[in-house]
Structures are given as C-alpha cells and as structure tokens.
Amino acid sequence: MLKERGLLHLSTGDLLRAAVKEGTPLGLEAKRYMDAGDLVPDAVVIGMIQEALAGRTDDFMLDGFPRTTPQAEALDAMLAGMGAPVDAVISFDVPRDELVRRLGGRWICRGCGRSFHEVSNPYDGAPCSATGAECDLYQRDDDRPEAVANRLDVYDSQTAPLIDYYASRGLLRRVDGALPLDEVQAQVVEAIA
Ligand code: AMP
C-alpha cells in the first residue's frame, strides 16, 4: 500500500535486525537490548536514522522511531536541517491484552517481511514477493512472553510521553489498531492523505 503511494518505509527495528543478522559491531551491541525487549541506546538509533536520511529528498515514513523524547528532539533537528518538517504522527491504540495475543501468534517472512498471525491473519501460501518461493516464516525472539511484557512497560514509560509531544504540535493522528487489518489500513491511509 505504502509502496503504491511512493512512500519509502524506514523501520528502525528492520534496520537493527539487519545489523544483527550481518553481525556488525552495531548489531552485536543492539542484540542484547532487543532480546530483552529494552530500547537500544538513543545515540545508536539516532546515528542510524541520520545515516539513512542523509541526502534524501523524497517523502518517507518512519516506523518505530522516535521512541523517546531525546529521539524526537533529534529528529526535529535533523528535519529542520533538511527543510522537511513532520507531516503527521500516527499512534496505534491497541489494548495491552490484545497486543500480547497478537505478538505471541505473529510469524514474519524472512524474505518479504510480511507478517501473519496464526489465528487472525494466517499465511495463505502465496509466494514471497522477494524470493518467489513459499514465504519462509519465523517468530521474533523478542515476541517471547517475558520480552513482550518488558516491551510494553518500556513503551508506557519511555514512548507514551511522545503522544503529548506530538499532540501539542497538532501532528498526532490516532488510529484504532484493535480493528481488523483492512479497517486499520483505511484509517492509516486517511491519516496520511
Ligand atoms: P520493532 O521492530 O520496531 O518492534 O523494534 C524491535 C526492537 O528494536 C525494539 O524492541 C528495540 O529493542 C529496538 N528498537 C527499534 N526501534 C528503536 C528505537 N527507535 N529506539 C530504541 N530501540 C529501538
């Protein structure tokens, strides 16, 4: 959907998982935080985003960044330097027990990155758009119950304050993430229209 709209999707989680897979020094440092469901230090993630955005002139969507107030402030400074302010920030509202249920049953394709849920969105056997073969599904280490509980606590203490940060600037769009997939998708499209 976002590719059709010509919007580049930049996910800090995906960039970090790629660094872990490649075994780079950054990946090795990040892995222990990620496995525990903790946030990777701000300086590491900010540096990664600075690198990914350098020289970019097209529109993009950040996924999973910023997650702390210092990251939001660093993003403001980066975008001011690029003359490209934030257009909108989407907050997905989902009750905690529903998040635990979703993450526990999530399966992701190593090739195309699509994610499925064993109950609400099972893999339909369609070929992977990256390899053309059947999707190669795996479960993320940090979708284990202990890591999920910590990720949700970390969200409450470090990321939730960003709701006010962006609401006070008139940029926050709230999406009811508990709705079925197609309705969430429609709300996201409307939020960034
Ligand atoms: P995600 O795929 O967005 O759920 O991210 C997976 C993990 O990567 C998180 O639980 C963190 O450990 C790390 N991570 C991703 N984005 C950030 C960020 N903006 N700041 C700090 N850690 C991050």
Short mmCIF file of C-alpha atoms and ligand atoms in Angstrom, two decimals:
data_model
loop_
_atom_site.label_atom_id
_atom_site.label_comp_id
_atom_site.label_asym_id
_atom_site.label_seq_id
_atom_site.Cartn_x
_atom_site.Cartn_y
_atom_site.Cartn_z
CA MET A 1 0.00 0.00 0.00
CA LEU A 2 2.67 2.49 1.03
CA LYS A 3 4.90 1.48 -1.87
CA GLU A 4 1.99 2.20 -4.24
CA ARG A 5 1.85 5.69 -2.74
CA GLY A 6 5.56 6.08 -3.40
CA LEU A 7 6.36 6.40 0.28
CA LEU A 8 9.62 4.88 1.49
CA HIS A 9 9.14 2.79 4.65
CA LEU A 10 12.07 3.11 7.09
CA SER A 11 11.81 0.87 10.14
CA THR A 12 14.45 1.15 12.87
CA GLY A 13 13.52 -2.37 14.02
CA ASP A 14 14.18 -3.73 10.49
CA LEU A 15 17.48 -1.81 10.23
CA LEU A 16 18.58 -3.16 13.62
CA ARG A 17 17.57 -6.75 12.78
CA ALA A 18 19.56 -6.48 9.52
CA ALA A 19 22.62 -5.29 11.50
CA VAL A 20 22.19 -8.20 13.96
CA LYS A 21 21.95 -10.68 11.06
CA GLU A 22 25.08 -9.26 9.42
CA GLY A 23 26.91 -9.39 12.78
CA THR A 24 28.14 -5.78 12.53
CA PRO A 25 29.51 -4.15 15.74
CA LEU A 26 26.29 -2.09 15.94
CA GLY A 27 24.23 -5.27 15.54
CA LEU A 28 26.17 -7.07 18.25
CA GLU A 29 25.68 -4.16 20.65
CA ALA A 30 21.96 -3.83 19.79
CA LYS A 31 21.09 -7.52 20.10
CA ARG A 32 21.26 -7.79 23.89
CA TYR A 33 18.86 -4.85 24.31
CA MET A 34 16.49 -6.16 21.65
CA ASP A 35 16.35 -9.72 23.02
CA ALA A 36 15.40 -8.36 26.44
CA GLY A 37 12.75 -6.06 24.96
CA ASP A 38 14.70 -2.96 26.03
CA LEU A 39 15.35 0.08 23.87
CA VAL A 40 18.68 0.32 22.05
CA PRO A 41 20.55 3.44 23.32
CA ASP A 42 19.38 6.71 21.75
CA ALA A 43 22.80 7.60 20.31
CA VAL A 44 22.94 4.33 18.34
CA VAL A 45 19.44 4.65 16.87
CA ILE A 46 19.75 8.37 16.14
CA GLY A 47 23.04 7.76 14.29
CA MET A 48 21.39 5.02 12.25
CA ILE A 49 18.49 7.28 11.23
CA GLN A 50 20.87 10.16 10.41
CA GLU A 51 22.72 7.83 8.07
CA ALA A 52 19.51 6.51 6.47
CA LEU A 53 18.15 10.02 5.86
CA ALA A 54 21.36 11.64 4.61
CA GLY A 55 20.86 13.20 1.18
CA ARG A 56 17.23 12.02 0.93
CA THR A 57 14.81 14.37 -0.84
CA ASP A 58 11.75 12.11 -1.33
CA ASP A 59 8.93 11.50 1.17
CA PHE A 60 9.37 8.77 3.77
CA MET A 61 7.59 7.15 6.67
CA LEU A 62 9.45 6.26 9.87
CA ASP A 63 8.25 3.13 11.66
CA GLY A 64 9.28 2.59 15.29
CA PHE A 65 11.15 5.89 15.51
CA PRO A 66 11.18 8.10 17.54
CA ARG A 67 10.54 6.07 20.71
CA THR A 68 11.91 8.51 23.33
CA THR A 69 11.83 12.29 23.83
CA PRO A 70 15.57 12.71 23.01
CA GLN A 71 14.97 10.80 19.74
CA ALA A 72 12.01 13.09 18.89
CA GLU A 73 14.16 16.17 19.58
CA ALA A 74 16.99 14.78 17.44
CA LEU A 75 14.51 14.08 14.63
CA ASP A 76 13.21 17.66 14.81
CA ALA A 77 16.79 18.93 14.45
CA MET A 78 17.52 16.58 11.51
CA LEU A 79 14.33 17.53 9.68
CA ALA A 80 14.88 21.23 10.29
CA GLY A 81 18.27 20.80 8.62
CA MET A 82 16.58 19.12 5.65
CA GLY A 83 13.79 21.74 5.48
CA ALA A 84 11.24 18.90 5.71
CA PRO A 85 9.06 19.07 8.84
CA VAL A 86 6.93 16.17 10.12
CA ASP A 87 3.53 16.00 8.35
CA ALA A 88 1.77 13.56 10.68
CA VAL A 89 2.44 11.11 13.50
CA ILE A 90 0.28 8.01 13.82
CA SER A 91 -0.43 6.42 17.19
CA PHE A 92 -2.00 2.95 17.03
CA ASP A 93 -4.28 2.39 20.04
CA VAL A 94 -4.48 -1.30 20.99
CA PRO A 95 -5.36 -2.74 24.43
CA ARG A 96 -2.46 -4.46 26.19
CA ASP A 97 -4.03 -7.96 26.25
CA GLU A 98 -4.71 -7.75 22.51
CA LEU A 99 -1.05 -6.77 21.89
CA VAL A 100 0.13 -9.77 23.93
CA ARG A 101 -2.18 -12.04 21.91
CA ARG A 102 -1.01 -10.60 18.58
CA LEU A 103 2.71 -10.68 19.28
CA GLY A 104 2.53 -14.24 20.67
CA GLY A 105 0.99 -15.55 17.42
CA ARG A 106 2.99 -13.45 14.96
CA TRP A 107 5.00 -15.05 12.14
CA ILE A 108 7.15 -12.97 9.76
CA CYS A 109 8.60 -13.85 6.35
CA ARG A 110 12.41 -13.61 6.21
CA GLY A 111 12.20 -12.71 2.51
CA CYS A 112 9.46 -10.10 2.01
CA GLY A 113 8.94 -9.07 5.65
CA ARG A 114 5.16 -9.59 5.57
CA SER A 115 3.73 -10.52 8.95
CA PHE A 116 0.96 -13.00 9.68
CA HIS A 117 -0.98 -14.16 12.72
CA GLU A 118 -1.70 -17.83 13.36
CA VAL A 119 -5.36 -17.08 14.12
CA SER A 120 -6.43 -13.72 12.70
CA ASN A 121 -4.27 -13.50 9.56
CA PRO A 122 -2.81 -16.94 8.70
CA TYR A 123 -0.31 -17.39 5.86
CA ASP A 124 -2.28 -18.16 2.71
CA GLY A 125 0.54 -19.93 0.82
CA ALA A 126 1.06 -17.05 -1.67
CA PRO A 127 4.64 -16.85 -2.97
CA CYS A 128 7.11 -14.48 -1.28
CA SER A 129 7.46 -11.26 -3.31
CA ALA A 130 11.24 -11.28 -2.71
CA THR A 131 12.13 -14.91 -3.48
CA GLY A 132 9.14 -16.20 -5.49
CA ALA A 133 9.17 -19.33 -3.31
CA GLU A 134 6.89 -20.06 -0.36
CA CYS A 135 7.29 -17.49 2.46
CA ASP A 136 10.00 -18.51 4.96
CA LEU A 137 8.23 -17.78 8.26
CA TYR A 138 9.89 -17.23 11.65
CA GLN A 139 8.95 -15.89 15.09
CA ARG A 140 10.95 -12.96 16.51
CA ASP A 141 13.00 -13.67 19.68
CA ASP A 142 11.52 -10.59 21.31
CA ASP A 143 7.96 -11.88 20.77
CA ARG A 144 8.60 -14.30 23.70
CA PRO A 145 6.20 -13.53 26.61
CA GLU A 146 8.90 -12.13 29.01
CA ALA A 147 10.27 -9.79 26.34
CA VAL A 148 6.77 -8.71 25.28
CA ALA A 149 5.84 -7.75 28.87
CA ASN A 150 9.01 -5.66 29.16
CA ARG A 151 8.49 -4.02 25.73
CA LEU A 152 5.01 -2.90 26.80
CA ASP A 153 6.34 -1.48 30.11
CA VAL A 154 9.13 0.31 28.23
CA TYR A 155 6.52 1.75 25.85
CA ASP A 156 4.48 3.10 28.79
CA SER A 157 7.45 4.74 30.50
CA GLN A 158 9.56 5.97 27.55
CA THR A 159 7.42 6.18 24.40
CA ALA A 160 3.92 7.13 25.62
CA PRO A 161 5.11 10.69 26.54
CA LEU A 162 5.54 11.30 22.79
CA ILE A 163 1.75 11.28 22.42
CA ASP A 164 1.59 14.65 24.19
CA TYR A 165 4.77 15.82 22.47
CA TYR A 166 3.13 15.48 19.03
CA ALA A 167 -0.48 16.22 20.09
CA SER A 168 0.62 19.62 21.44
CA ARG A 169 2.10 20.37 18.00
CA GLY A 170 -1.16 19.36 16.23
CA LEU A 171 0.55 16.45 14.45
CA LEU A 172 -0.96 13.41 16.20
CA ARG A 173 -3.39 11.13 14.32
CA ARG A 174 -4.93 8.31 16.37
CA VAL A 175 -5.76 5.02 14.67
CA ASP A 176 -7.81 2.27 16.34
CA GLY A 177 -5.32 -0.55 15.91
CA ALA A 178 -7.68 -3.09 17.51
CA LEU A 179 -9.89 -3.09 14.39
CA PRO A 180 -9.47 -5.70 11.63
CA LEU A 181 -6.49 -5.25 9.28
CA ASP A 182 -8.36 -3.68 6.34
CA GLU A 183 -10.05 -1.09 8.58
CA VAL A 184 -6.74 -0.16 10.23
CA GLN A 185 -5.22 0.19 6.77
CA ALA A 186 -8.05 2.52 5.69
CA GLN A 187 -7.54 4.68 8.78
CA VAL A 188 -3.79 4.91 8.13
CA VAL A 189 -4.38 5.97 4.52
CA GLU A 190 -6.80 8.64 5.73
CA ALA A 191 -4.32 9.82 8.39
CA ILE A 192 -1.58 10.47 5.84
CA ALA A 193 -3.82 11.67 2.98
P1 AMP B 1 10.34 -3.03 16.36
O1 AMP B 1 10.59 -3.93 15.19
O2 AMP B 1 10.01 -1.63 15.98
O3 AMP B 1 9.33 -3.62 17.33
O4 AMP B 1 11.73 -2.95 17.17
C1 AMP B 1 12.34 -4.11 17.71
C2 AMP B 1 13.35 -3.71 18.78
O5 AMP B 1 14.38 -2.91 18.19
C3 AMP B 1 12.79 -2.87 19.91
O6 AMP B 1 12.17 -3.65 20.93
C4 AMP B 1 14.07 -2.18 20.41
O7 AMP B 1 14.87 -3.07 21.15
C5 AMP B 1 14.79 -1.88 19.10
N1 AMP B 1 14.35 -0.58 18.54
C6 AMP B 1 13.65 -0.36 17.38
N2 AMP B 1 13.45 0.95 17.19
C7 AMP B 1 14.03 1.57 18.24
C8 AMP B 1 14.14 2.93 18.65
N3 AMP B 1 13.59 3.94 17.93
N4 AMP B 1 14.82 3.20 19.80
C9 AMP B 1 15.38 2.24 20.54
N5 AMP B 1 15.29 0.92 20.24
C10 AMP B 1 14.63 0.59 19.09
#
